[in-house]
Amino acid sequence: MLDPRRLRTDLAAVKAGLARRGLDLAEIDRAADLEARERALKAEVEGLRARVRVLSKEVGQARRTGDTAAADALAAESRALGEQERVIDGEAAALASALRDILLVTPNLPADDAPDGASEHDNVVVRTEGYDAGAYAAHQRVPHWEVGATLGILDMERGAKLSGSMFPMFRKQGATLVRALCQLALDRNADAFEEIRPPSLVRTDTMVSTGHLPKFVDEGYHLERDDLWAIPTAEVPLTSLARDEILAEADLPMRLMAYTPCFRREAGAAGRDTRGLLRVHEFDKVEILAYATPEQAAEVHADLVARAEGSLRALGLAYRVLDLCAGDLGGSSRRTFDLEVYAPGCDMWLEASSVSWFGDYQARRANIRYRPAEGSGTHMVNTLNGSALAVPRVWAAVVETHRQPDGSVALPEVLWPYFRGARSITG
RNA sequence: GGAGAGGUGACCGAGUGGCCGAAGGUGAUCGCCUGCUAAGCGAUUAAGGGGUGUAAAGCCUCUUCGAGGGUUCAAAUCCCUCCCUCUCCGCCA
């Protein structure tokens, strides 16, 4: 959430930032107006309230001295003021909730150095690693769903039987590969990140903190009976971990990682890129996340990107790094680098990680602050996160990239420790 | 799931309608004292919003005693709902 104060101190900059996302600015003007009116009413309410409190004390004193007539008169006066207060307070509350409704769906301002652009076509390819269009042999040009079916390590039909389409089922070494990829990502980041195993079902508040609600209700799996949401990413519980807390600056950056299942309804995406593992309702992912000071944020962001890249490189995969343009940035993000892994079998660049810097946008929603080592008061932390490794698309890229002429899949050396002595997937 | 007890500041803990933003203690910080250490003495020690101020400080004011609602001139205190913790019983991987 944007700082409501900026609506009166910095409205031009807010509007300029939102304009870069191609947003209609009428709502923001309305929000600024609501903010100003709400504040004026609140000042009035506070004045009345102060008066009521003074009078109430006087009533108490009068009662104690036995002056009931004076007490009754004061009480009557106070009651009248109290009624007035209630009316104005009601108006202020209505304005406040209208303002909040707008701010909750208003996205973050893009960072100054995020590239301009309106859509995904304007994203900037920062670099491409390990990709050589001419270097792929025919045996690598087989899509992973065929490789998986042939080797018996990916069973989409059975997954669909149990849960519907887009619920993959991995078998044998395919299942091992899922687990190995996660274990690899955890092991590679254990030097700096505390491992967390959070709950996979969370409350509505928790989804609101990260910006997944109210805007993306249709994307979430909701358990009606218990009013819980299945997490779409570990970002949700990890960001809320420090909700309503005040961290010490000495503890920042605080780095966390978690391996969790992720659930996404993919409501708007029916029929698009849905073959095999390109888009699924449930998948495993290792997320890395940090709380940082604003000064630390840039360096931490670069580190998260480097770590996400490192895993792809270690797996021998080709990938490219995209700097998302203002128009394609996720709503909560100020700057995002997407990592797309190349899958030769389906000849596609698959988004495998999205590493974002949120500024204090999420922190304000979640009320996560830190106390500076020097000086007084508290400040909002900055939050950053990204996938260290998201299984399905990486699984697909591994299987396609390392497919051998005989149909088996050679395992990259970094995965050997997790395969009980096997060096390849043979089905 | 059933029965009961609770949730107060960094922590412990008092507080059943007004003199309570909250006794007392612990911890922490600063100062004094002190051969060293320990002890002792004194002071300070919540967050946030609005206003005032060139800024810092300060000053005025509001909110917050698990959360939300209600009663009242006045709520930590009374009522309702919810959340959480603990104990016992039941069930269970």
Short mmCIF file of C-alpha atoms (C1' of nucleotides) in Angstrom, two decimals:
data_model
loop_
_atom_site.label_atom_id
_atom_site.label_comp_id
_atom_site.label_asym_id
_atom_site.label_seq_id
_atom_site.Cartn_x
_atom_site.Cartn_y
_atom_site.Cartn_z
CA MET A 1 0.00 0.00 0.00
CA LEU A 2 1.20 3.47 -0.80
CA ASP A 3 1.74 5.86 2.09
CA PRO A 4 -1.48 7.91 2.31
CA ARG A 5 0.63 10.86 3.39
CA ARG A 6 2.21 10.99 -0.05
CA LEU A 7 -1.20 11.88 -1.42
CA ARG A 8 -0.81 15.32 0.08
CA THR A 9 2.95 15.79 0.17
CA ASP A 10 3.92 14.20 -3.09
CA LEU A 11 0.85 13.77 -5.26
CA ALA A 12 2.58 14.73 -8.48
CA ALA A 13 5.24 12.01 -8.07
CA VAL A 14 2.61 9.41 -7.19
CA LYS A 15 0.64 10.25 -10.29
CA ALA A 16 3.75 10.26 -12.46
CA GLY A 17 4.66 6.79 -11.18
CA LEU A 18 1.22 5.35 -11.73
CA ALA A 19 1.07 6.92 -15.16
CA ARG A 20 4.13 4.86 -16.11
CA ARG A 21 2.00 1.79 -15.46
CA GLY A 22 -0.58 3.17 -17.83
CA LEU A 23 -3.15 3.68 -15.08
CA ASP A 24 -6.12 5.98 -15.02
CA LEU A 25 -5.30 8.75 -12.55
CA ALA A 26 -8.85 9.81 -11.74
CA GLU A 27 -9.02 7.39 -8.82
CA ILE A 28 -5.88 8.82 -7.29
CA ASP A 29 -7.26 12.32 -7.40
CA ARG A 30 -10.34 10.97 -5.71
CA ALA A 31 -8.17 9.30 -3.08
CA ALA A 32 -6.27 12.54 -2.43
CA ASP A 33 -9.55 14.33 -1.96
CA LEU A 34 -10.85 11.63 0.41
CA GLU A 35 -7.62 11.80 2.39
CA ALA A 36 -7.85 15.55 2.87
CA ARG A 37 -11.51 15.45 3.90
CA GLU A 38 -10.97 12.55 6.23
CA ARG A 39 -8.12 14.28 7.99
CA ALA A 40 -10.18 17.47 8.49
CA LEU A 41 -13.05 15.48 10.00
CA LYS A 42 -10.71 13.54 12.23
CA ALA A 43 -9.26 16.75 13.62
CA GLU A 44 -12.79 17.82 14.48
CA VAL A 45 -13.57 14.49 16.12
CA GLU A 46 -10.39 14.68 18.18
CA GLY A 47 -11.28 18.13 19.45
CA LEU A 48 -14.70 16.94 20.54
CA ARG A 49 -13.25 13.84 22.06
CA ALA A 50 -10.76 15.84 24.12
CA ARG A 51 -13.59 18.00 25.40
CA VAL A 52 -15.68 14.94 26.34
CA ARG A 53 -12.78 13.50 28.27
CA VAL A 54 -12.26 16.68 30.24
CA LEU A 55 -15.96 16.92 31.03
CA SER A 56 -16.09 13.29 32.08
CA LYS A 57 -13.31 13.86 34.56
CA GLU A 58 -15.19 16.85 35.91
CA VAL A 59 -18.31 14.73 36.31
CA GLY A 60 -16.31 12.32 38.40
CA GLN A 61 -14.96 15.08 40.59
CA ALA A 62 -18.40 16.63 41.07
CA ARG A 63 -19.82 13.23 42.04
CA ARG A 64 -17.11 12.74 44.59
CA THR A 65 -17.71 16.10 46.20
CA GLY A 66 -21.43 15.28 46.28
CA ASP A 67 -22.47 18.03 43.90
CA THR A 68 -24.98 15.98 41.92
CA ALA A 69 -26.62 18.94 40.25
CA ALA A 70 -23.33 20.06 38.73
CA ALA A 71 -22.48 16.48 37.81
CA ASP A 72 -25.76 16.03 35.96
CA ALA A 73 -25.30 19.28 34.07
CA LEU A 74 -21.78 18.34 33.02
CA ALA A 75 -22.89 14.87 32.03
CA ALA A 76 -25.64 16.32 29.85
CA GLU A 77 -23.19 18.64 28.14
CA SER A 78 -20.78 15.82 27.57
CA ARG A 79 -23.52 13.60 26.21
CA ALA A 80 -24.46 16.22 23.63
CA LEU A 81 -20.86 16.59 22.51
CA GLY A 82 -20.51 12.82 22.39
CA GLU A 83 -23.46 12.51 20.05
CA GLN A 84 -21.99 15.15 17.79
CA GLU A 85 -18.68 13.33 17.86
CA ARG A 86 -20.30 10.05 16.88
CA VAL A 87 -21.94 11.58 13.82
CA ILE A 88 -18.76 13.19 12.53
CA ASP A 89 -16.74 10.11 13.35
CA GLY A 90 -19.14 8.05 11.25
CA GLU A 91 -18.55 10.33 8.29
CA ALA A 92 -14.79 10.16 8.78
CA ALA A 93 -14.91 6.37 8.94
CA ALA A 94 -16.86 6.19 5.69
CA LEU A 95 -14.24 8.34 3.99
CA ALA A 96 -11.42 6.29 5.49
CA SER A 97 -12.83 3.02 4.23
CA ALA A 98 -13.43 4.47 0.76
CA LEU A 99 -9.83 5.66 0.76
CA ARG A 100 -8.57 2.28 1.88
CA ASP A 101 -10.57 0.54 -0.83
CA ILE A 102 -8.75 2.61 -3.41
CA LEU A 103 -5.31 2.28 -1.87
CA LEU A 104 -5.59 -1.49 -1.50
CA VAL A 105 -5.95 -1.91 -5.23
CA THR A 106 -3.57 0.87 -6.19
CA PRO A 107 -0.27 -0.65 -7.27
CA ASN A 108 3.19 0.38 -6.17
CA LEU A 109 5.18 3.05 -7.97
CA PRO A 110 7.76 1.63 -10.40
CA ALA A 111 11.38 2.29 -9.50
CA ASP A 112 12.98 5.13 -11.44
CA ASP A 113 15.34 2.74 -13.20
CA ALA A 114 12.65 0.24 -14.18
CA PRO A 115 12.35 0.47 -17.97
CA ASP A 116 9.43 2.23 -19.60
CA GLY A 117 6.90 0.18 -21.48
CA ALA A 118 3.30 -0.91 -21.65
CA SER A 119 3.37 -4.69 -21.81
CA GLU A 120 5.54 -7.78 -21.68
CA HIS A 121 6.77 -6.96 -25.18
CA ASP A 122 8.62 -3.98 -23.77
CA ASN A 123 10.59 -5.91 -21.17
CA VAL A 124 14.32 -5.54 -21.55
CA VAL A 125 16.52 -8.60 -21.96
CA VAL A 126 19.46 -7.79 -19.70
CA ARG A 127 21.53 -10.84 -20.56
CA THR A 128 21.27 -14.33 -21.98
CA GLU A 129 23.39 -17.17 -20.61
CA GLY A 130 24.22 -20.55 -22.13
CA TYR A 131 21.93 -20.21 -25.10
CA ASP A 132 23.01 -21.10 -28.61
CA ALA A 133 20.10 -21.57 -30.99
CA GLY A 134 22.07 -23.83 -33.32
CA ALA A 135 23.51 -26.05 -30.61
CA TYR A 136 20.49 -28.22 -29.90
CA ALA A 137 20.35 -31.71 -31.36
CA ALA A 138 17.23 -33.50 -32.55
CA HIS A 139 17.09 -35.66 -29.42
CA GLN A 140 16.72 -32.47 -27.34
CA ARG A 141 13.81 -31.27 -29.43
CA VAL A 142 11.29 -33.48 -27.70
CA PRO A 143 8.83 -31.75 -25.38
CA HIS A 144 8.98 -32.77 -21.74
CA TRP A 145 5.46 -34.18 -21.69
CA GLU A 146 6.54 -36.73 -24.27
CA VAL A 147 9.84 -37.42 -22.54
CA GLY A 148 8.00 -37.73 -19.23
CA ALA A 149 5.35 -40.06 -20.60
CA THR A 150 7.86 -42.27 -22.42
CA LEU A 151 10.06 -42.66 -19.37
CA GLY A 152 7.03 -43.02 -17.09
CA ILE A 153 8.17 -40.20 -14.83
CA LEU A 154 5.35 -37.74 -15.53
CA ASP A 155 1.77 -38.96 -15.42
CA MET A 156 -0.53 -36.10 -16.36
CA GLU A 157 -3.47 -38.46 -16.97
CA ARG A 158 -3.43 -39.88 -13.47
CA GLY A 159 -2.96 -36.41 -12.01
CA ALA A 160 -6.05 -35.32 -13.90
CA LYS A 161 -7.96 -38.36 -12.71
CA LEU A 162 -7.31 -37.44 -9.10
CA SER A 163 -7.63 -33.67 -9.22
CA GLY A 164 -8.42 -32.43 -12.71
CA SER A 165 -6.28 -31.07 -15.49
CA MET A 166 -3.16 -29.10 -14.66
CA PHE A 167 -2.45 -31.14 -11.56
CA PRO A 168 0.71 -33.01 -12.50
CA MET A 169 1.75 -36.30 -10.99
CA PHE A 170 5.42 -37.21 -10.95
CA ARG A 171 6.57 -40.80 -10.67
CA LYS A 172 9.74 -42.70 -10.00
CA GLN A 173 12.84 -40.66 -10.84
CA GLY A 174 10.56 -37.86 -11.96
CA ALA A 175 9.30 -37.56 -8.40
CA THR A 176 12.86 -37.79 -7.16
CA LEU A 177 13.81 -34.99 -9.51
CA VAL A 178 11.14 -32.75 -7.99
CA ARG A 179 12.51 -33.33 -4.53
CA ALA A 180 16.13 -33.10 -5.65
CA LEU A 181 15.62 -29.73 -7.30
CA CYS A 182 14.12 -28.33 -4.12
CA GLN A 183 16.82 -29.83 -1.96
CA LEU A 184 19.44 -28.38 -4.28
CA ALA A 185 17.95 -24.90 -4.03
CA LEU A 186 17.77 -25.10 -0.26
CA ASP A 187 21.33 -26.37 0.04
CA ARG A 188 22.71 -23.69 -2.24
CA ASN A 189 21.18 -20.89 -0.17
CA ALA A 190 21.64 -22.30 3.30
CA ASP A 191 24.78 -20.18 3.71
CA ALA A 192 22.72 -17.02 4.20
CA PHE A 193 19.08 -17.96 4.53
CA GLU A 194 17.16 -19.38 7.48
CA GLU A 195 15.06 -22.32 6.39
CA ILE A 196 11.37 -22.05 7.24
CA ARG A 197 8.59 -24.56 6.77
CA PRO A 198 5.48 -22.37 7.06
CA PRO A 199 1.81 -23.40 7.00
CA SER A 200 0.39 -23.82 3.50
CA LEU A 201 -3.04 -22.50 4.45
CA VAL A 202 -3.32 -18.93 5.63
CA ARG A 203 -5.90 -16.44 6.77
CA THR A 204 -7.36 -13.67 4.66
CA ASP A 205 -5.29 -10.98 6.44
CA THR A 206 -2.16 -12.80 5.48
CA MET A 207 -3.12 -12.77 1.81
CA VAL A 208 -3.93 -9.07 2.01
CA SER A 209 -0.51 -8.22 3.41
CA THR A 210 1.33 -9.29 0.29
CA GLY A 211 -1.18 -7.78 -2.10
CA HIS A 212 -2.66 -11.08 -3.28
CA LEU A 213 -6.02 -9.97 -1.93
CA PRO A 214 -8.38 -8.28 -2.51
CA LYS A 215 -7.26 -7.82 -6.10
CA PHE A 216 -6.66 -11.42 -7.09
CA VAL A 217 -9.49 -13.25 -5.36
CA ASP A 218 -10.12 -15.38 -8.40
CA GLU A 219 -6.54 -16.67 -8.44
CA GLY A 220 -6.67 -18.15 -4.97
CA TYR A 221 -7.96 -21.49 -3.73
CA HIS A 222 -10.23 -20.71 -0.82
CA LEU A 223 -11.46 -23.19 1.78
CA GLU A 224 -14.88 -21.81 2.49
CA ARG A 225 -15.63 -23.74 5.63
CA ASP A 226 -12.57 -22.56 7.50
CA ASP A 227 -12.00 -19.33 5.61
CA LEU A 228 -8.43 -20.23 4.73
CA TRP A 229 -6.49 -19.71 1.54
CA ALA A 230 -4.02 -22.12 -0.02
CA ILE A 231 -0.81 -20.15 -0.50
CA PRO A 232 0.08 -19.27 -4.10
CA THR A 233 3.72 -18.86 -3.05
CA ALA A 234 5.79 -18.97 0.13
CA GLU A 235 6.13 -15.22 -0.26
CA VAL A 236 2.75 -14.99 1.46
CA PRO A 237 3.60 -16.65 4.78
CA LEU A 238 7.22 -15.47 4.77
CA THR A 239 6.26 -11.84 4.33
CA SER A 240 3.67 -12.08 7.08
CA LEU A 241 6.08 -13.82 9.40
CA ALA A 242 7.19 -10.45 10.76
CA ARG A 243 3.76 -8.84 10.50
CA ASP A 244 3.13 -6.18 13.17
CA GLU A 245 6.67 -6.53 14.42
CA ILE A 246 9.50 -4.09 14.89
CA LEU A 247 12.86 -5.51 13.87
CA ALA A 248 16.25 -4.28 15.01
CA GLU A 249 18.37 -2.74 12.28
CA ALA A 250 21.21 -5.02 13.37
CA ASP A 251 19.10 -8.02 12.29
CA LEU A 252 18.71 -6.68 8.76
CA PRO A 253 18.89 -7.88 6.15
CA MET A 254 16.91 -10.81 7.54
CA ARG A 255 16.96 -13.61 5.00
CA LEU A 256 14.49 -16.48 4.90
CA MET A 257 13.86 -19.35 2.55
CA ALA A 258 11.08 -21.89 2.37
CA TYR A 259 10.17 -24.93 0.37
CA THR A 260 6.40 -25.11 -0.02
CA PRO A 261 3.69 -26.25 -2.35
CA CYS A 262 2.07 -23.42 -4.31
CA PHE A 263 -1.54 -23.36 -5.45
CA ARG A 264 -2.90 -21.27 -8.28
CA ARG A 265 -6.28 -21.39 -9.93
CA GLU A 266 -4.95 -19.77 -13.13
CA ALA A 267 -8.49 -18.60 -13.70
CA GLY A 268 -7.78 -16.28 -16.59
CA ALA A 269 -5.39 -18.59 -18.35
CA ALA A 270 -7.62 -21.43 -19.48
CA GLY A 271 -6.21 -23.03 -22.60
CA ARG A 272 -3.07 -20.87 -22.73
CA ASP A 273 0.30 -22.61 -22.47
CA THR A 274 -1.32 -25.44 -20.63
CA ARG A 275 0.47 -28.44 -22.07
CA GLY A 276 2.53 -30.52 -19.75
CA LEU A 277 4.12 -28.52 -16.99
CA LEU A 278 3.93 -25.12 -18.59
CA ARG A 279 1.14 -24.00 -16.30
CA VAL A 280 -0.15 -26.05 -13.37
CA HIS A 281 -2.43 -25.60 -10.38
CA GLU A 282 -0.07 -27.04 -7.82
CA PHE A 283 3.69 -27.05 -7.77
CA ASP A 284 6.65 -27.00 -5.43
CA LYS A 285 8.93 -24.04 -5.10
CA VAL A 286 11.79 -22.79 -2.98
CA GLU A 287 11.37 -19.12 -2.25
CA ILE A 288 14.07 -16.79 -0.96
CA LEU A 289 13.04 -13.60 0.78
CA ALA A 290 14.60 -10.73 2.66
CA TYR A 291 13.60 -7.88 4.91
CA ALA A 292 16.04 -5.03 4.48
CA THR A 293 16.58 -1.34 5.07
CA PRO A 294 16.01 0.91 2.06
CA GLU A 295 19.78 1.38 1.84
CA GLN A 296 20.41 -2.37 1.70
CA ALA A 297 17.65 -3.14 -0.76
CA ALA A 298 19.51 -2.71 -4.05
CA GLU A 299 22.38 -4.96 -3.01
CA VAL A 300 20.05 -7.60 -1.61
CA HIS A 301 18.02 -7.52 -4.81
CA ALA A 302 21.11 -8.15 -6.91
CA ASP A 303 22.10 -11.00 -4.60
CA LEU A 304 18.69 -12.67 -4.92
CA VAL A 305 18.93 -12.50 -8.71
CA ALA A 306 22.46 -13.91 -8.65
CA ARG A 307 21.33 -16.79 -6.45
CA ALA A 308 18.37 -17.66 -8.64
CA GLU A 309 20.63 -17.55 -11.69
CA GLY A 310 23.23 -19.66 -9.96
CA SER A 311 20.90 -22.62 -9.59
CA LEU A 312 19.90 -22.55 -13.24
CA ARG A 313 23.54 -22.35 -14.31
CA ALA A 314 24.49 -25.19 -11.98
CA LEU A 315 21.84 -27.31 -13.64
CA GLY A 316 23.38 -26.63 -17.04
CA LEU A 317 20.36 -24.74 -18.33
CA ALA A 318 20.19 -21.79 -20.69
CA TYR A 319 18.34 -18.78 -19.41
CA ARG A 320 17.87 -15.07 -19.87
CA VAL A 321 17.26 -12.23 -17.46
CA LEU A 322 14.50 -9.72 -18.15
CA ASP A 323 14.11 -6.32 -16.56
CA LEU A 324 10.34 -5.89 -16.40
CA CYS A 325 9.00 -2.64 -17.79
CA ALA A 326 6.71 -0.39 -15.77
CA GLY A 327 3.62 -1.64 -17.55
CA ASP A 328 4.33 -5.32 -16.88
CA LEU A 329 5.46 -5.03 -13.27
CA GLY A 330 3.44 -6.92 -10.66
CA GLY A 331 1.21 -4.66 -8.63
CA SER A 332 3.23 -4.71 -5.43
CA SER A 333 6.63 -4.46 -7.08
CA ARG A 334 8.89 -1.51 -7.76
CA ARG A 335 11.39 -3.48 -9.81
CA THR A 336 11.37 -7.06 -10.99
CA PHE A 337 13.83 -9.25 -12.84
CA ASP A 338 12.33 -12.32 -14.44
CA LEU A 339 14.47 -15.36 -15.14
CA GLU A 340 13.34 -17.33 -18.14
CA VAL A 341 14.77 -20.76 -18.67
CA TYR A 342 15.06 -22.12 -22.18
CA ALA A 343 13.27 -25.39 -22.85
CA PRO A 344 14.58 -26.76 -26.17
CA GLY A 345 11.95 -29.48 -26.46
CA CYS A 346 9.06 -27.08 -26.67
CA ASP A 347 11.35 -24.31 -27.90
CA MET A 348 10.08 -21.83 -25.37
CA TRP A 349 11.46 -19.43 -22.78
CA LEU A 350 9.71 -20.32 -19.54
CA GLU A 351 9.44 -17.96 -16.62
CA ALA A 352 11.23 -19.78 -13.84
CA SER A 353 11.78 -17.04 -11.31
CA SER A 354 10.60 -13.55 -10.62
CA VAL A 355 12.80 -11.55 -8.30
CA SER A 356 11.15 -8.43 -6.97
CA TRP A 357 11.86 -5.45 -4.81
CA PHE A 358 8.71 -4.14 -3.16
CA GLY A 359 10.04 -1.07 -1.39
CA ASP A 360 7.86 -0.55 1.67
CA TYR A 361 4.62 -1.37 -0.15
CA GLN A 362 4.14 -4.78 1.42
CA ALA A 363 5.63 -3.68 4.71
CA ARG A 364 3.03 -0.99 5.06
CA ARG A 365 0.23 -3.46 4.43
CA ALA A 366 1.78 -5.94 6.83
CA ASN A 367 3.03 -3.30 9.28
CA ILE A 368 6.63 -4.51 9.41
CA ARG A 369 9.01 -1.90 10.78
CA TYR A 370 12.55 -1.63 12.01
CA ARG A 371 14.20 0.52 14.59
CA PRO A 372 17.25 2.29 13.19
CA ALA A 373 20.50 1.83 15.08
CA GLU A 374 20.93 5.60 15.12
CA GLY A 375 18.13 8.02 15.82
CA SER A 376 14.63 7.52 17.06
CA GLY A 377 11.35 6.22 15.77
CA THR A 378 10.70 3.36 13.42
CA HIS A 379 10.68 2.96 9.66
CA MET A 380 8.98 0.56 7.33
CA VAL A 381 11.27 -2.21 6.14
CA ASN A 382 11.77 -3.03 2.48
CA THR A 383 10.79 -6.50 1.34
CA LEU A 384 12.31 -8.46 -1.51
CA ASN A 385 11.82 -11.94 -2.76
CA GLY A 386 12.15 -14.35 -5.62
CA SER A 387 11.98 -17.98 -6.48
CA ALA A 388 15.24 -19.71 -5.81
CA LEU A 389 13.78 -22.50 -7.87
CA ALA A 390 10.27 -23.24 -9.10
CA VAL A 391 10.02 -26.92 -9.91
CA PRO A 392 7.80 -27.65 -12.91
CA ARG A 393 9.36 -25.43 -15.53
CA VAL A 394 12.87 -26.19 -14.37
CA TRP A 395 11.98 -29.87 -14.34
CA ALA A 396 10.82 -29.48 -17.95
CA ALA A 397 13.99 -27.63 -18.98
CA VAL A 398 16.24 -30.21 -17.29
CA VAL A 399 14.49 -33.12 -18.93
CA GLU A 400 14.53 -31.54 -22.37
CA THR A 401 18.03 -30.04 -22.23
CA HIS A 402 19.75 -33.16 -20.94
CA ARG A 403 17.90 -35.74 -23.02
CA GLN A 404 20.31 -38.17 -24.66
CA PRO A 405 20.08 -39.82 -28.08
CA ASP A 406 19.01 -43.07 -26.36
CA GLY A 407 16.04 -41.32 -24.73
CA SER A 408 17.43 -41.23 -21.22
CA VAL A 409 18.10 -38.00 -19.37
CA ALA A 410 21.62 -37.33 -18.10
CA LEU A 411 21.58 -35.78 -14.65
CA PRO A 412 23.67 -32.67 -14.06
CA GLU A 413 26.41 -33.39 -11.58
CA VAL A 414 24.92 -31.15 -8.89
CA LEU A 415 21.94 -33.51 -8.68
CA TRP A 416 23.92 -36.72 -8.27
CA PRO A 417 23.93 -36.60 -4.48
CA TYR A 418 20.15 -36.75 -4.46
CA PHE A 419 19.70 -39.72 -6.81
CA ARG A 420 20.86 -42.71 -4.78
CA GLY A 421 23.80 -43.33 -7.05
CA ALA A 422 22.01 -42.86 -10.37
CA ARG A 423 23.61 -40.55 -12.93
CA SER A 424 20.75 -40.52 -15.37
CA ILE A 425 17.01 -40.95 -15.57
CA THR A 426 16.19 -44.10 -17.44
CA GLY A 427 12.57 -44.60 -16.46
"C1'" G B 1 -14.94 -31.85 19.39
"C1'" G B 2 -16.37 -31.19 25.13
"C1'" A B 3 -15.20 -28.63 30.03
"C1'" G B 4 -12.42 -24.94 32.52
"C1'" A B 5 -8.65 -20.87 33.14
"C1'" G B 6 -6.41 -16.92 30.93
"C1'" G B 7 -4.48 -12.82 27.21
"C1'" U B 8 -2.05 -5.71 30.55
"C1'" G B 9 4.24 -2.15 28.33
"C1'" A B 10 10.93 -5.56 26.17
"C1'" C B 11 9.66 -9.30 30.25
"C1'" C B 12 7.09 -10.59 35.04
"C1'" G B 13 2.92 -8.74 37.38
"C1'" A B 14 -1.05 -5.34 40.08
"C1'" G B 15 -5.36 -3.24 38.68
"C1'" U B 16 -13.81 -4.85 38.87
"C1'" G B 17 -16.33 2.09 36.21
"C1'" G B 18 -13.65 8.28 36.99
"C1'" C B 19 -7.74 10.47 40.67
"C1'" C B 20 -5.06 4.57 35.20
"C1'" G B 21 -1.18 5.22 29.50
"C1'" A B 22 -1.47 2.11 33.55
"C1'" A B 23 1.35 0.40 40.78
"C1'" G B 24 5.50 -2.71 41.85
"C1'" G B 25 9.45 -5.58 40.03
"C1'" U B 26 13.09 -7.41 36.23
"C1'" G B 27 15.92 -6.10 32.17
"C1'" A B 28 18.11 -2.02 29.31
"C1'" U B 29 20.38 2.97 28.88
"C1'" C B 30 22.67 7.24 31.14
"C1'" G B 31 24.76 9.49 35.50
"C1'" C B 32 26.67 9.13 40.61
"C1'" C B 33 29.23 6.13 43.98
"C1'" U B 34 32.99 2.37 44.20
"C1'" G B 35 40.73 -0.49 44.42
"C1'" C B 36 38.30 -4.52 40.59
"C1'" U B 37 33.80 -7.34 40.59
"C1'" A B 38 29.24 -7.44 43.03
"C1'" A B 39 25.99 -4.40 45.54
"C1'" G B 40 23.94 0.63 46.16
"C1'" C B 41 21.74 5.61 44.73
"C1'" G B 42 19.29 8.72 40.99
"C1'" A B 43 17.14 9.52 36.22
"C1'" U B 44 15.27 7.69 31.70
"C1'" U B 45 12.83 3.46 29.24
"C1'" A B 46 5.96 1.88 24.07
"C1'" A B 47 4.19 2.67 19.22
"C1'" G B 48 1.42 5.39 15.94
"C1'" G B 49 -1.75 9.58 13.98
"C1'" G B 50 -3.04 14.98 13.82
"C1'" G B 51 -1.48 20.04 15.03
"C1'" U B 52 2.47 23.76 16.18
"C1'" G B 53 7.62 24.59 14.93
"C1'" U B 54 12.62 26.59 9.08
"C1'" A B 55 14.57 21.87 11.18
"C1'" A B 56 15.96 19.15 15.59
"C1'" A B 57 14.15 19.63 20.41
"C1'" G B 58 9.89 20.98 22.70
"C1'" C B 59 4.73 21.83 23.29
"C1'" C B 60 -0.79 20.60 22.49
"C1'" U B 61 -3.93 16.59 21.28
"C1'" C B 62 -6.01 11.76 19.75
"C1'" U B 63 -5.56 6.28 19.40
"C1'" U B 64 -3.73 1.68 21.38
"C1'" C B 65 -4.31 -2.90 28.08
"C1'" G B 66 -5.45 -9.86 22.20
"C1'" A B 67 -9.14 -8.05 17.81
"C1'" G B 68 -13.89 -6.08 16.58
"C1'" G B 69 -18.59 -4.27 18.22
"C1'" G B 70 -21.90 -2.50 22.33
"C1'" U B 71 -23.47 -0.06 27.24
"C1'" U B 72 -22.02 4.76 29.80
"C1'" C B 73 -21.14 11.63 30.68
"C1'" A B 74 -16.72 8.34 31.43
"C1'" A B 75 -14.23 1.39 29.95
"C1'" A B 76 -7.95 -2.16 31.06
"C1'" U B 77 -12.34 -2.70 34.31
"C1'" C B 78 -19.41 -4.20 32.42
"C1'" C B 79 -21.92 -6.95 27.94
"C1'" C B 80 -21.56 -9.59 22.96
"C1'" U B 81 -18.71 -11.89 18.93
"C1'" C B 82 -14.13 -13.58 17.25
"C1'" C B 83 -8.81 -14.91 17.64
"C1'" C B 84 -4.93 -16.92 20.50
"C1'" U B 85 -2.55 -19.50 24.83
"C1'" C B 86 -2.74 -23.03 28.89
"C1'" U B 87 -5.04 -27.38 31.73
"C1'" C B 88 -8.21 -31.74 31.72
"C1'" C B 89 -11.19 -35.19 28.66
"C1'" G B 90 -12.11 -37.30 23.78
"C1'" C B 91 -10.02 -38.30 18.92
"C1'" C B 92 -5.82 -38.82 15.87
"C1'" A B 93 -0.67 -39.10 11.97
#
